[in-house]
């Protein structure tokens, strides 16, 4: 008589939160229950053994990121949780169209603020929020970009709240990272857990490199029939260097650093053993400040002198364009619903989390009065740094947050604490619920394509809402069920 598998999900109570692997969601066609049954059949010891082997695999493949704040542990793997997250086809359609809408609005916004500035004249967004923004680049004023696209690669951070609604938490419009983990996680699942994937009809994630290269080819100068694309990296000490190597390989293009490129007669060339070779499109993973020492920081050793002039002459394309950081400022984020309505005359498909803008007197007063209920965030930080979670903060932490708000209100926004959805996660105690978010990646050339799924980041500490990899978060494989996902 066959042994009945133990129910490993018995103690995985999601509480008041939405569970991303809950059986019976409309459109899942039994996929969540199948995954649960298969995990139970593997057993806890089997899961742990395979999970350990998978993480060893990541390390041996060099799938790492760098944490600068910890001098003793420079390179880390992103912890991998072997229990996937499932998104149904209907849920994905909403996420996909919502991301496409948001990217369209962001590009309209950037084009406008660097040209006519209608949105400022019409009083939709305050002028000083744009023109005083540290990421605003006067060098972009009046400079057109092909197809009106400034943000070619965009990562939108999305959570699902306690009511089950997807909400945008943040826009990443400069050099969003993490797509390499989306693809590597799927590869890892295929190698370590083929029995979980067997018979599942999932949307593929292997197409990203081809799509990205196509977009970079489309934005190259029109006169070039066979454009040379490269990926420009700051080099091996960058936290996302693995991703740079990965993406160059996936696209089949050279990975270069600033010293590998030179500009002659306003044209960009790559140094090769066969001499100089023209470059027409650059996916740059280098911040604005460091791109060209003749225009931005003169002490930059990472960039390429003359690159911006070559770009302005139309001899090379840059993705993302310079100056896109204005669009992913956390204070500008608060205006995104109005920005979408203004340019597209549409309501947002994906709502924002309610946001109080502390640079506005009303927003500051509300935040100070409700500090213990709110999450306060500095607008210029990323990676989860500088955040105070009011309901979980000590009196000292709240006092410090209050002082910081009063000293520089423009640097802060506040939001209600959202009960992020949870996913069953393998922990030392067994399978337990952990909060997670989702970062879909959009690629824009002539049109916008969204990689099915995205990076599901999971907070590995019990009860934690901070999913950032730099603060100990991990990742899961994200399964988007195909329309015909009947097994």
CSV table of C-alpha atoms in Angstrom, one decimal:
chain,number,residue,atom,x,y,z
A,1,UNK,CA,0.0,0.0,0.0
A,2,UNK,CA,1.4,3.4,-1.1
A,3,UNK,CA,2.3,5.8,1.7
A,4,UNK,CA,0.1,8.9,1.9
A,5,UNK,CA,2.2,12.1,1.6
A,6,UNK,CA,2.3,14.4,4.6
A,7,UNK,CA,0.4,17.7,4.1
A,8,UNK,CA,3.4,20.1,4.2
A,9,UNK,CA,1.0,23.1,3.8
A,10,UNK,CA,-0.9,22.2,7.0
A,11,UNK,CA,0.9,25.0,9.1
A,12,UNK,CA,1.0,27.5,6.2
A,13,UNK,CA,-1.9,29.7,7.3
A,14,UNK,CA,-1.9,32.9,5.2
A,15,UNK,CA,-4.0,34.7,7.9
A,16,UNK,CA,-5.7,37.8,6.6
A,17,UNK,CA,-3.5,38.0,3.4
A,18,UNK,CA,-4.0,36.7,-0.1
A,19,UNK,CA,-2.1,33.5,-0.8
A,20,UNK,CA,-0.5,33.3,-4.3
A,21,UNK,CA,-0.7,29.5,-4.3
A,22,UNK,CA,-4.2,29.2,-3.1
A,23,UNK,CA,-6.2,26.5,-4.9
A,24,UNK,CA,-9.5,27.5,-6.4
A,25,UNK,CA,-8.7,30.9,-7.8
A,26,UNK,CA,-10.7,31.6,-11.0
A,27,UNK,CA,-8.7,30.5,-14.0
A,28,UNK,CA,-6.0,28.4,-12.2
A,29,UNK,CA,-7.5,25.2,-13.7
A,30,UNK,CA,-6.3,23.2,-10.7
A,31,UNK,CA,-2.6,24.3,-11.1
A,32,UNK,CA,-2.2,25.5,-7.5
A,33,UNK,CA,-3.5,22.2,-6.1
A,34,UNK,CA,-1.4,20.2,-8.4
A,35,UNK,CA,1.7,22.0,-7.3
A,36,UNK,CA,0.8,21.6,-3.7
A,37,UNK,CA,0.2,17.8,-4.2
A,38,UNK,CA,3.5,17.4,-6.0
A,39,UNK,CA,5.4,19.2,-3.3
A,40,UNK,CA,3.9,17.0,-0.6
A,41,UNK,CA,4.9,14.0,-2.7
A,42,UNK,CA,8.5,15.2,-2.7
A,43,UNK,CA,8.5,15.6,1.1
A,44,UNK,CA,10.2,18.1,3.3
A,45,UNK,CA,13.6,16.3,3.3
A,46,UNK,CA,13.5,16.0,-0.5
A,47,UNK,CA,12.6,19.6,-0.9
A,48,UNK,CA,15.4,20.8,1.3
A,49,UNK,CA,18.0,18.6,-0.5
A,50,UNK,CA,16.9,19.8,-3.9
A,51,UNK,CA,16.8,23.5,-2.7
A,52,UNK,CA,20.3,23.2,-1.4
A,53,UNK,CA,21.5,21.7,-4.6
A,54,UNK,CA,19.8,24.5,-6.5
A,55,UNK,CA,21.5,27.2,-4.5
A,56,UNK,CA,24.9,25.5,-5.0
A,57,UNK,CA,24.1,25.5,-8.7
A,58,UNK,CA,23.5,29.3,-8.6
A,59,UNK,CA,26.8,29.8,-6.9
A,60,UNK,CA,28.7,27.6,-9.3
A,61,UNK,CA,27.1,29.5,-12.2
A,62,UNK,CA,28.1,32.8,-10.7
A,63,UNK,CA,24.5,34.0,-10.4
A,64,UNK,CA,25.4,36.6,-7.7
A,65,UNK,CA,24.9,40.2,-6.8
A,66,UNK,CA,27.1,42.5,-4.7
A,67,UNK,CA,26.2,44.1,-1.4
A,68,UNK,CA,28.4,47.1,-0.9
A,69,UNK,CA,27.4,47.7,2.7
A,70,UNK,CA,28.9,44.4,3.9
A,71,UNK,CA,32.6,44.4,3.3
A,72,UNK,CA,32.9,40.8,4.5
A,73,UNK,CA,30.3,39.3,2.1
A,74,UNK,CA,30.8,41.0,-1.2
A,75,UNK,CA,29.2,38.5,-3.5
A,76,UNK,CA,26.0,36.7,-2.7
A,77,UNK,CA,23.5,34.6,-4.5
A,78,UNK,CA,19.9,35.8,-4.4
A,79,UNK,CA,18.3,33.2,-2.1
A,80,UNK,CA,16.0,31.0,-4.2
A,81,UNK,CA,12.7,29.6,-2.9
A,82,UNK,CA,11.7,26.5,-4.8
A,83,UNK,CA,7.9,26.9,-4.3
A,84,UNK,CA,6.6,28.9,-7.4
A,85,UNK,CA,4.1,31.7,-7.5
A,86,UNK,CA,1.2,31.3,-9.9
A,87,UNK,CA,-0.5,34.0,-11.9
A,88,UNK,CA,-3.5,33.1,-13.9
A,89,UNK,CA,-4.0,34.1,-17.6
A,90,UNK,CA,-6.7,36.6,-16.7
A,91,UNK,CA,-4.6,38.2,-13.9
A,92,UNK,CA,-1.7,38.4,-16.3
A,93,UNK,CA,-3.7,40.2,-19.0
A,94,UNK,CA,-4.6,42.9,-16.5
A,95,UNK,CA,-1.0,43.2,-15.3
A,96,UNK,CA,0.4,43.3,-18.9
A,97,UNK,CA,-2.0,46.0,-20.1
A,98,UNK,CA,-1.5,48.0,-16.9
A,99,UNK,CA,2.3,47.9,-17.3
A,100,UNK,CA,2.0,48.9,-21.0
A,101,UNK,CA,-0.3,51.8,-20.1
A,102,UNK,CA,2.0,53.0,-17.4
A,103,UNK,CA,5.1,52.8,-19.7
A,104,UNK,CA,3.2,54.8,-22.4
A,105,UNK,CA,2.3,57.5,-19.9
A,106,UNK,CA,5.9,57.7,-18.6
A,107,UNK,CA,7.3,58.2,-22.1
A,108,UNK,CA,4.7,60.9,-22.9
A,109,UNK,CA,5.6,62.6,-19.6
A,110,UNK,CA,9.3,62.6,-20.3
A,111,UNK,CA,8.8,63.8,-23.8
A,112,UNK,CA,6.6,66.7,-22.6
A,113,UNK,CA,8.8,67.9,-19.7
A,114,UNK,CA,11.9,68.0,-22.0
A,115,UNK,CA,9.9,69.9,-24.7
A,116,UNK,CA,6.6,71.8,-24.3
A,117,UNK,CA,6.1,71.3,-20.6
A,118,UNK,CA,2.3,71.3,-21.0
A,119,UNK,CA,1.7,69.3,-17.9
A,120,UNK,CA,3.5,72.0,-15.9
A,121,UNK,CA,1.7,74.9,-17.5
A,122,UNK,CA,-1.7,73.1,-17.0
A,123,UNK,CA,-0.9,72.8,-13.3
A,124,UNK,CA,-1.1,69.0,-13.2
A,125,UNK,CA,2.5,68.5,-11.8
A,126,UNK,CA,4.3,71.3,-9.8
A,127,UNK,CA,7.2,72.9,-11.8
A,128,UNK,CA,9.7,72.7,-9.0
A,129,UNK,CA,9.0,69.0,-8.6
A,130,UNK,CA,10.3,68.5,-12.1
A,131,UNK,CA,12.8,71.3,-12.7
A,132,UNK,CA,14.3,71.0,-9.2
A,133,UNK,CA,14.5,67.3,-9.4
A,134,UNK,CA,18.1,66.0,-9.1
A,135,UNK,CA,17.4,63.6,-11.9
A,136,UNK,CA,16.2,66.3,-14.3
A,137,UNK,CA,18.7,66.8,-17.1
A,138,UNK,CA,18.7,70.2,-18.8
A,139,UNK,CA,20.9,68.6,-21.5
A,140,UNK,CA,17.8,66.7,-22.7
A,141,UNK,CA,15.7,69.9,-23.3
A,142,UNK,CA,14.5,70.0,-26.9
A,143,UNK,CA,16.3,66.8,-27.8
A,144,UNK,CA,14.1,64.3,-29.7
A,145,UNK,CA,14.4,60.5,-29.3
A,146,UNK,CA,13.3,57.9,-31.7
A,147,UNK,CA,9.6,56.8,-31.5
A,148,UNK,CA,9.3,59.2,-28.5
A,149,UNK,CA,10.7,56.5,-26.3
A,150,UNK,CA,12.8,57.5,-23.4
A,151,UNK,CA,12.3,54.4,-21.2
A,152,UNK,CA,13.1,51.3,-23.3
A,153,UNK,CA,13.5,49.0,-20.3
A,154,UNK,CA,11.2,49.5,-17.3
A,155,UNK,CA,10.6,47.6,-14.2
A,156,UNK,CA,7.3,48.3,-12.3
A,157,UNK,CA,7.1,47.1,-8.7
A,158,UNK,CA,3.6,45.7,-8.0
A,159,UNK,CA,2.0,44.3,-4.9
A,160,UNK,CA,-1.3,42.6,-4.3
A,161,UNK,CA,-3.2,44.0,-1.3
A,162,UNK,CA,-5.5,42.3,1.2
A,163,UNK,CA,-8.5,42.8,-1.0
A,164,UNK,CA,-6.7,41.0,-3.9
A,165,UNK,CA,-6.1,44.2,-6.0
A,166,UNK,CA,-2.8,44.6,-7.8
A,167,UNK,CA,-1.3,48.0,-7.0
A,168,UNK,CA,1.8,49.8,-8.2
A,169,UNK,CA,4.3,50.5,-5.5
A,170,UNK,CA,7.2,52.0,-7.5
A,171,UNK,CA,8.4,52.7,-11.1
A,172,UNK,CA,12.0,51.8,-12.1
A,173,UNK,CA,12.7,53.8,-15.2
A,174,UNK,CA,16.5,54.1,-15.1
A,175,UNK,CA,18.4,50.8,-15.0
A,176,UNK,CA,16.1,48.3,-13.4
A,177,UNK,CA,17.8,45.0,-12.4
A,178,UNK,CA,16.6,41.5,-11.7
A,179,UNK,CA,15.4,40.1,-15.1
A,180,UNK,CA,18.3,37.7,-15.2
A,181,UNK,CA,16.9,36.0,-12.0
A,182,UNK,CA,13.5,35.6,-13.7
A,183,UNK,CA,15.1,33.5,-16.5
A,184,UNK,CA,17.7,31.7,-14.3
A,185,UNK,CA,15.0,30.8,-11.8
A,186,UNK,CA,13.0,29.1,-14.6
A,187,UNK,CA,16.1,27.2,-15.7
A,188,UNK,CA,16.8,26.2,-12.1
A,189,UNK,CA,13.3,24.9,-11.7
A,190,UNK,CA,13.6,22.8,-14.9
A,191,UNK,CA,16.8,21.2,-13.6
A,192,UNK,CA,15.9,20.7,-10.0
A,193,UNK,CA,12.1,20.3,-10.1
A,194,UNK,CA,11.1,18.8,-13.4
A,195,UNK,CA,8.3,16.9,-11.7
A,196,UNK,CA,6.7,20.2,-10.5
A,197,UNK,CA,6.7,21.5,-14.1
A,198,UNK,CA,5.6,18.4,-15.8
A,199,UNK,CA,2.5,18.9,-17.9
A,200,UNK,CA,2.1,22.6,-16.9
A,201,UNK,CA,1.3,25.0,-19.7
A,202,UNK,CA,3.2,28.1,-18.8
A,203,UNK,CA,4.1,31.3,-20.6
A,204,UNK,CA,7.8,31.2,-21.6
A,205,UNK,CA,10.4,33.6,-20.2
A,206,UNK,CA,13.3,32.6,-22.5
A,207,UNK,CA,12.4,35.3,-25.2
A,208,UNK,CA,13.7,38.3,-23.2
A,209,UNK,CA,17.2,38.5,-24.9
A,210,UNK,CA,15.8,38.4,-28.4
A,211,UNK,CA,13.1,40.9,-27.6
A,212,UNK,CA,15.6,43.3,-26.0
A,213,UNK,CA,18.0,43.1,-28.9
A,214,UNK,CA,15.1,43.7,-31.4
A,215,UNK,CA,14.1,46.9,-29.5
A,216,UNK,CA,17.7,48.1,-29.3
A,217,UNK,CA,18.0,47.4,-33.1
A,218,UNK,CA,14.8,49.3,-33.8
A,219,UNK,CA,16.0,52.5,-32.0
A,220,UNK,CA,19.4,52.6,-33.8
A,221,UNK,CA,19.9,55.3,-36.5
A,222,UNK,CA,17.6,54.8,-39.4
A,223,UNK,CA,20.4,54.9,-42.0
A,224,UNK,CA,22.1,51.8,-40.6
A,225,UNK,CA,20.9,48.6,-42.1
A,226,UNK,CA,22.7,46.2,-39.7
A,227,UNK,CA,23.3,48.1,-36.4
A,228,UNK,CA,25.9,47.0,-33.9
A,229,UNK,CA,24.4,46.7,-30.4
A,230,UNK,CA,26.5,46.6,-27.3
A,231,UNK,CA,25.8,46.5,-23.5
A,232,UNK,CA,27.9,49.1,-21.6
A,233,UNK,CA,28.7,48.1,-18.0
A,234,UNK,CA,30.6,49.9,-15.2
A,235,UNK,CA,32.5,46.7,-14.8
A,236,UNK,CA,33.0,43.8,-12.4
A,237,UNK,CA,32.6,45.8,-9.2
A,238,UNK,CA,29.0,46.8,-10.1
A,239,UNK,CA,26.4,45.1,-7.9
A,240,UNK,CA,24.5,43.8,-11.0
A,241,UNK,CA,27.6,42.8,-13.0
A,242,UNK,CA,26.3,39.2,-13.4
A,243,UNK,CA,23.2,40.5,-15.0
A,244,UNK,CA,25.2,42.6,-17.4
A,245,UNK,CA,27.1,39.5,-18.5
A,246,UNK,CA,23.9,37.5,-18.7
A,247,UNK,CA,22.0,40.0,-20.8
A,248,UNK,CA,24.9,40.5,-23.3
A,249,UNK,CA,25.1,36.7,-23.7
A,250,UNK,CA,21.3,36.4,-24.1
A,251,UNK,CA,21.3,39.1,-26.8
A,252,UNK,CA,24.4,37.8,-28.5
A,253,UNK,CA,26.1,41.3,-28.3
A,254,UNK,CA,29.5,42.5,-26.9
A,255,UNK,CA,29.7,43.4,-23.3
A,256,UNK,CA,31.9,46.5,-23.1
A,257,UNK,CA,33.2,49.0,-20.5
A,258,UNK,CA,33.9,52.7,-21.2
A,259,UNK,CA,37.5,52.1,-22.0
A,260,UNK,CA,36.4,49.7,-24.8
A,261,UNK,CA,34.6,52.5,-26.6
A,262,UNK,CA,35.9,55.7,-28.3
A,263,UNK,CA,34.3,58.6,-30.1
A,264,UNK,CA,35.8,60.0,-33.4
A,265,UNK,CA,34.0,62.6,-35.5
A,266,UNK,CA,30.9,62.2,-33.3
A,267,UNK,CA,30.7,58.5,-34.0
A,268,UNK,CA,31.1,55.7,-31.5
A,269,UNK,CA,33.5,52.9,-32.1
A,270,UNK,CA,34.4,49.7,-30.2
A,271,UNK,CA,38.0,48.7,-30.0
A,272,UNK,CA,38.5,45.2,-31.3
A,273,UNK,CA,41.5,43.1,-32.3
A,274,UNK,CA,40.7,43.8,-35.9
A,275,UNK,CA,40.6,47.6,-35.3
A,276,UNK,CA,37.7,50.0,-34.6
A,277,UNK,CA,34.2,48.8,-35.2
A,278,UNK,CA,31.2,51.2,-35.4
A,279,UNK,CA,28.6,51.0,-32.6
A,280,UNK,CA,25.0,52.1,-33.2
A,281,UNK,CA,22.9,51.2,-30.2
A,282,UNK,CA,24.0,51.0,-26.5
A,283,UNK,CA,22.1,49.4,-23.7
A,284,UNK,CA,23.9,51.3,-20.9
A,285,UNK,CA,23.8,50.0,-17.3
A,286,UNK,CA,25.7,53.1,-16.2
A,287,UNK,CA,24.1,56.1,-14.4
A,288,UNK,CA,23.7,59.4,-16.1
A,289,UNK,CA,26.4,61.1,-14.1
A,290,UNK,CA,29.1,58.7,-15.3
A,291,UNK,CA,28.2,58.4,-19.0
A,292,UNK,CA,30.3,61.1,-20.5
A,293,UNK,CA,32.9,63.1,-18.5
A,294,UNK,CA,32.8,66.0,-21.0
A,295,UNK,CA,29.1,66.6,-20.1
A,296,UNK,CA,28.5,65.2,-16.6
A,297,UNK,CA,31.0,64.3,-13.9
A,298,UNK,CA,34.4,65.2,-15.2
A,299,UNK,CA,36.1,62.7,-12.9
A,300,UNK,CA,34.2,59.7,-14.3
A,301,UNK,CA,36.5,57.0,-15.5
A,302,UNK,CA,33.6,54.7,-16.4
A,303,UNK,CA,32.1,56.6,-19.3
A,304,UNK,CA,33.0,57.6,-22.8
A,305,UNK,CA,34.2,61.2,-23.7
A,306,UNK,CA,32.1,62.6,-26.5
A,307,UNK,CA,29.3,60.0,-26.2
A,308,UNK,CA,26.5,62.5,-25.6
A,309,UNK,CA,27.6,64.6,-28.6
A,310,UNK,CA,27.5,61.5,-30.8
A,311,UNK,CA,24.0,60.7,-29.4
A,312,UNK,CA,22.8,64.3,-30.1
A,313,UNK,CA,24.1,64.0,-33.6
A,314,UNK,CA,21.9,61.0,-34.1
A,315,UNK,CA,24.8,58.6,-34.7
A,316,UNK,CA,24.1,56.3,-31.8
A,317,UNK,CA,21.1,55.4,-29.6
A,318,UNK,CA,21.1,55.1,-25.9
A,319,UNK,CA,18.8,52.9,-23.8
A,320,UNK,CA,17.5,54.2,-21.5
A,321,UNK,CA,17.7,57.8,-22.5
A,322,UNK,CA,19.4,60.3,-20.3
A,323,UNK,CA,17.2,62.0,-17.7
A,324,UNK,CA,14.6,59.2,-17.2
A,325,UNK,CA,15.2,59.3,-13.4
A,326,UNK,CA,12.6,62.1,-13.1
A,327,UNK,CA,9.9,59.5,-13.9
A,328,UNK,CA,10.8,57.1,-11.1
A,329,UNK,CA,11.1,59.6,-8.4
A,330,UNK,CA,8.9,58.6,-5.5
A,331,UNK,CA,7.3,62.0,-5.3
A,332,UNK,CA,6.5,62.0,-9.1
A,333,UNK,CA,5.0,58.5,-8.6
A,334,UNK,CA,2.3,60.0,-6.5
A,335,UNK,CA,1.2,62.0,-9.5
A,336,UNK,CA,1.1,59.0,-11.9
A,337,UNK,CA,-2.7,58.5,-11.9
A,338,UNK,CA,-3.0,62.2,-12.9
A,339,UNK,CA,-0.2,61.8,-15.5
A,340,UNK,CA,-2.0,58.7,-17.1
A,341,UNK,CA,-5.3,60.6,-17.2
A,342,UNK,CA,-3.6,63.7,-18.7
A,343,UNK,CA,-1.8,62.1,-21.5
A,344,UNK,CA,-3.9,59.0,-22.3
A,345,UNK,CA,-7.3,60.2,-21.2
A,346,UNK,CA,-7.7,56.8,-19.4
A,347,UNK,CA,-8.1,55.7,-15.8
A,348,UNK,CA,-5.1,53.7,-14.5
A,349,UNK,CA,-5.5,50.0,-15.1
A,350,UNK,CA,-3.2,49.4,-12.1
A,351,UNK,CA,-3.9,51.7,-9.2
A,352,UNK,CA,-1.2,53.4,-7.1
A,353,UNK,CA,-0.9,52.7,-3.4
A,354,UNK,CA,-2.5,55.8,-1.7
A,355,UNK,CA,0.3,58.3,-1.3
A,356,UNK,CA,0.7,61.4,0.8
A,357,UNK,CA,3.2,64.0,-0.6
A,358,UNK,CA,4.9,65.6,2.3
A,359,UNK,CA,6.2,68.5,0.2
A,360,UNK,CA,2.5,69.6,0.2
A,361,UNK,CA,1.3,71.1,3.5
A,362,UNK,CA,-1.8,68.9,3.7
A,363,UNK,CA,0.2,65.7,3.1
A,364,UNK,CA,2.8,66.7,5.7
A,365,UNK,CA,0.2,67.5,8.3
A,366,UNK,CA,-1.6,64.2,7.7
A,367,UNK,CA,1.7,62.2,7.8
A,368,UNK,CA,2.8,63.8,11.1
A,369,UNK,CA,-0.6,63.2,12.7
A,370,UNK,CA,-0.7,59.6,11.6
A,371,UNK,CA,3.0,58.7,11.7
A,372,UNK,CA,2.3,55.6,13.8
A,373,UNK,CA,-0.1,54.2,11.1
A,374,UNK,CA,2.0,55.0,8.0
A,375,UNK,CA,5.0,53.8,6.1
A,376,UNK,CA,7.3,56.8,5.4
A,377,UNK,CA,9.8,56.7,2.5
A,378,UNK,CA,12.6,59.0,1.3
A,379,UNK,CA,12.0,59.9,-2.3
A,380,UNK,CA,15.6,59.6,-3.3
A,381,UNK,CA,16.4,56.2,-1.8
A,382,UNK,CA,16.0,52.7,-3.2
A,383,UNK,CA,16.5,49.2,-2.0
A,384,UNK,CA,14.2,49.6,0.9
A,385,UNK,CA,16.6,51.9,2.8
A,386,UNK,CA,15.4,54.8,5.0
A,387,UNK,CA,11.9,53.4,5.3
A,388,UNK,CA,10.0,53.6,8.7
A,389,UNK,CA,7.1,51.3,9.1
A,390,UNK,CA,5.0,53.2,11.6
A,391,UNK,CA,2.9,50.3,13.0
A,392,UNK,CA,6.1,48.4,13.8
A,393,UNK,CA,8.4,51.2,14.8
A,394,UNK,CA,9.6,52.0,18.3
A,395,UNK,CA,9.0,55.4,19.8
A,396,UNK,CA,12.6,56.4,19.1
A,397,UNK,CA,12.2,55.4,15.5
A,398,UNK,CA,9.0,57.4,15.2
A,399,UNK,CA,10.7,60.4,16.8
A,400,UNK,CA,13.6,60.2,14.4
A,401,UNK,CA,11.2,59.9,11.4
A,402,UNK,CA,9.2,63.0,12.6
A,403,UNK,CA,12.4,65.0,12.9
A,404,UNK,CA,13.5,64.0,9.4
A,405,UNK,CA,10.1,64.9,8.0
A,406,UNK,CA,10.1,68.4,9.6
A,407,UNK,CA,13.7,69.0,8.6
A,408,UNK,CA,13.1,68.2,4.9
A,409,UNK,CA,9.5,67.5,4.0
A,410,UNK,CA,10.2,67.4,0.2
A,411,UNK,CA,12.3,64.3,0.7
A,412,UNK,CA,9.4,62.3,2.0
A,413,UNK,CA,6.2,60.5,1.0
A,414,UNK,CA,4.0,58.3,3.2
A,415,UNK,CA,1.6,55.5,2.5
A,416,UNK,CA,-0.7,53.3,4.5
A,417,UNK,CA,0.8,49.9,5.4
A,418,UNK,CA,-0.4,47.4,2.9
A,419,UNK,CA,-0.9,43.8,3.7
A,420,UNK,CA,1.1,42.3,0.9
A,421,UNK,CA,0.0,38.9,-0.4
A,422,UNK,CA,2.0,35.9,0.7
A,423,UNK,CA,3.4,32.8,-0.9
A,424,UNK,CA,4.1,29.5,0.7
A,425,UNK,CA,7.9,29.4,1.3
A,426,UNK,CA,10.4,26.8,2.4
A,427,UNK,CA,11.8,27.8,5.8
A,428,UNK,CA,13.7,26.1,8.6
A,429,UNK,CA,10.4,25.5,10.3
A,430,UNK,CA,8.8,24.0,7.2
A,431,UNK,CA,6.5,25.6,4.6
A,432,UNK,CA,5.3,29.0,5.9
A,433,UNK,CA,3.7,32.1,4.4
A,434,UNK,CA,6.0,35.0,3.5
A,435,UNK,CA,5.2,38.3,1.9
A,436,UNK,CA,6.2,39.0,-1.7
A,437,UNK,CA,5.9,41.5,-4.5
A,438,UNK,CA,6.3,41.4,-8.3
A,439,UNK,CA,8.5,43.3,-10.7
A,440,UNK,CA,7.4,42.8,-14.4
A,441,UNK,CA,9.8,44.0,-17.0
A,442,UNK,CA,8.7,45.9,-20.1
A,443,UNK,CA,10.8,46.4,-23.3
A,444,UNK,CA,9.9,49.2,-25.6
A,445,UNK,CA,11.1,49.8,-29.2
A,446,UNK,CA,8.3,50.5,-31.7
A,447,UNK,CA,5.9,49.0,-29.2
A,448,UNK,CA,6.0,47.7,-25.7
A,449,UNK,CA,6.3,44.0,-24.8
A,450,UNK,CA,6.1,42.7,-21.2
A,451,UNK,CA,8.0,39.6,-20.1
A,452,UNK,CA,5.3,37.2,-18.9
A,453,UNK,CA,5.6,37.0,-15.1
A,454,UNK,CA,8.5,39.0,-13.7
A,455,UNK,CA,10.6,38.8,-10.6
A,456,UNK,CA,8.7,37.7,-7.5
A,457,UNK,CA,10.8,38.9,-4.6
A,458,UNK,CA,10.0,37.3,-1.2
A,459,UNK,CA,10.7,38.5,2.3
A,460,UNK,CA,12.4,35.5,4.0
A,461,UNK,CA,11.9,36.8,7.5
A,462,UNK,CA,8.6,36.0,9.2
A,463,UNK,CA,6.3,39.0,9.1
A,464,UNK,CA,8.8,41.2,7.2
A,465,UNK,CA,7.4,43.4,4.4
A,466,UNK,CA,10.9,44.3,3.0
A,467,UNK,CA,11.5,42.1,0.0
A,468,UNK,CA,14.6,43.8,-1.4
A,469,UNK,CA,17.5,41.5,-2.1
A,470,UNK,CA,19.9,44.0,-0.5
A,471,UNK,CA,18.0,43.5,2.8
A,472,UNK,CA,17.9,39.7,2.8
A,473,UNK,CA,15.0,39.0,0.4
A,474,UNK,CA,14.9,36.1,-2.0
A,475,UNK,CA,13.1,35.2,-5.2
A,476,UNK,CA,10.7,32.7,-6.6
A,477,UNK,CA,9.9,31.4,-10.1
A,478,UNK,CA,6.8,33.2,-11.4
A,479,UNK,CA,4.5,31.0,-13.4
A,480,UNK,CA,2.0,32.7,-15.7
A,481,UNK,CA,-0.5,30.1,-16.8
A,482,UNK,CA,-1.1,30.0,-20.5
A,483,UNK,CA,-4.6,30.6,-21.8
A,484,UNK,CA,-4.9,26.9,-22.5
A,485,UNK,CA,-3.4,25.7,-19.2
A,486,UNK,CA,-5.7,22.7,-18.9
A,487,UNK,CA,-3.4,19.9,-17.9
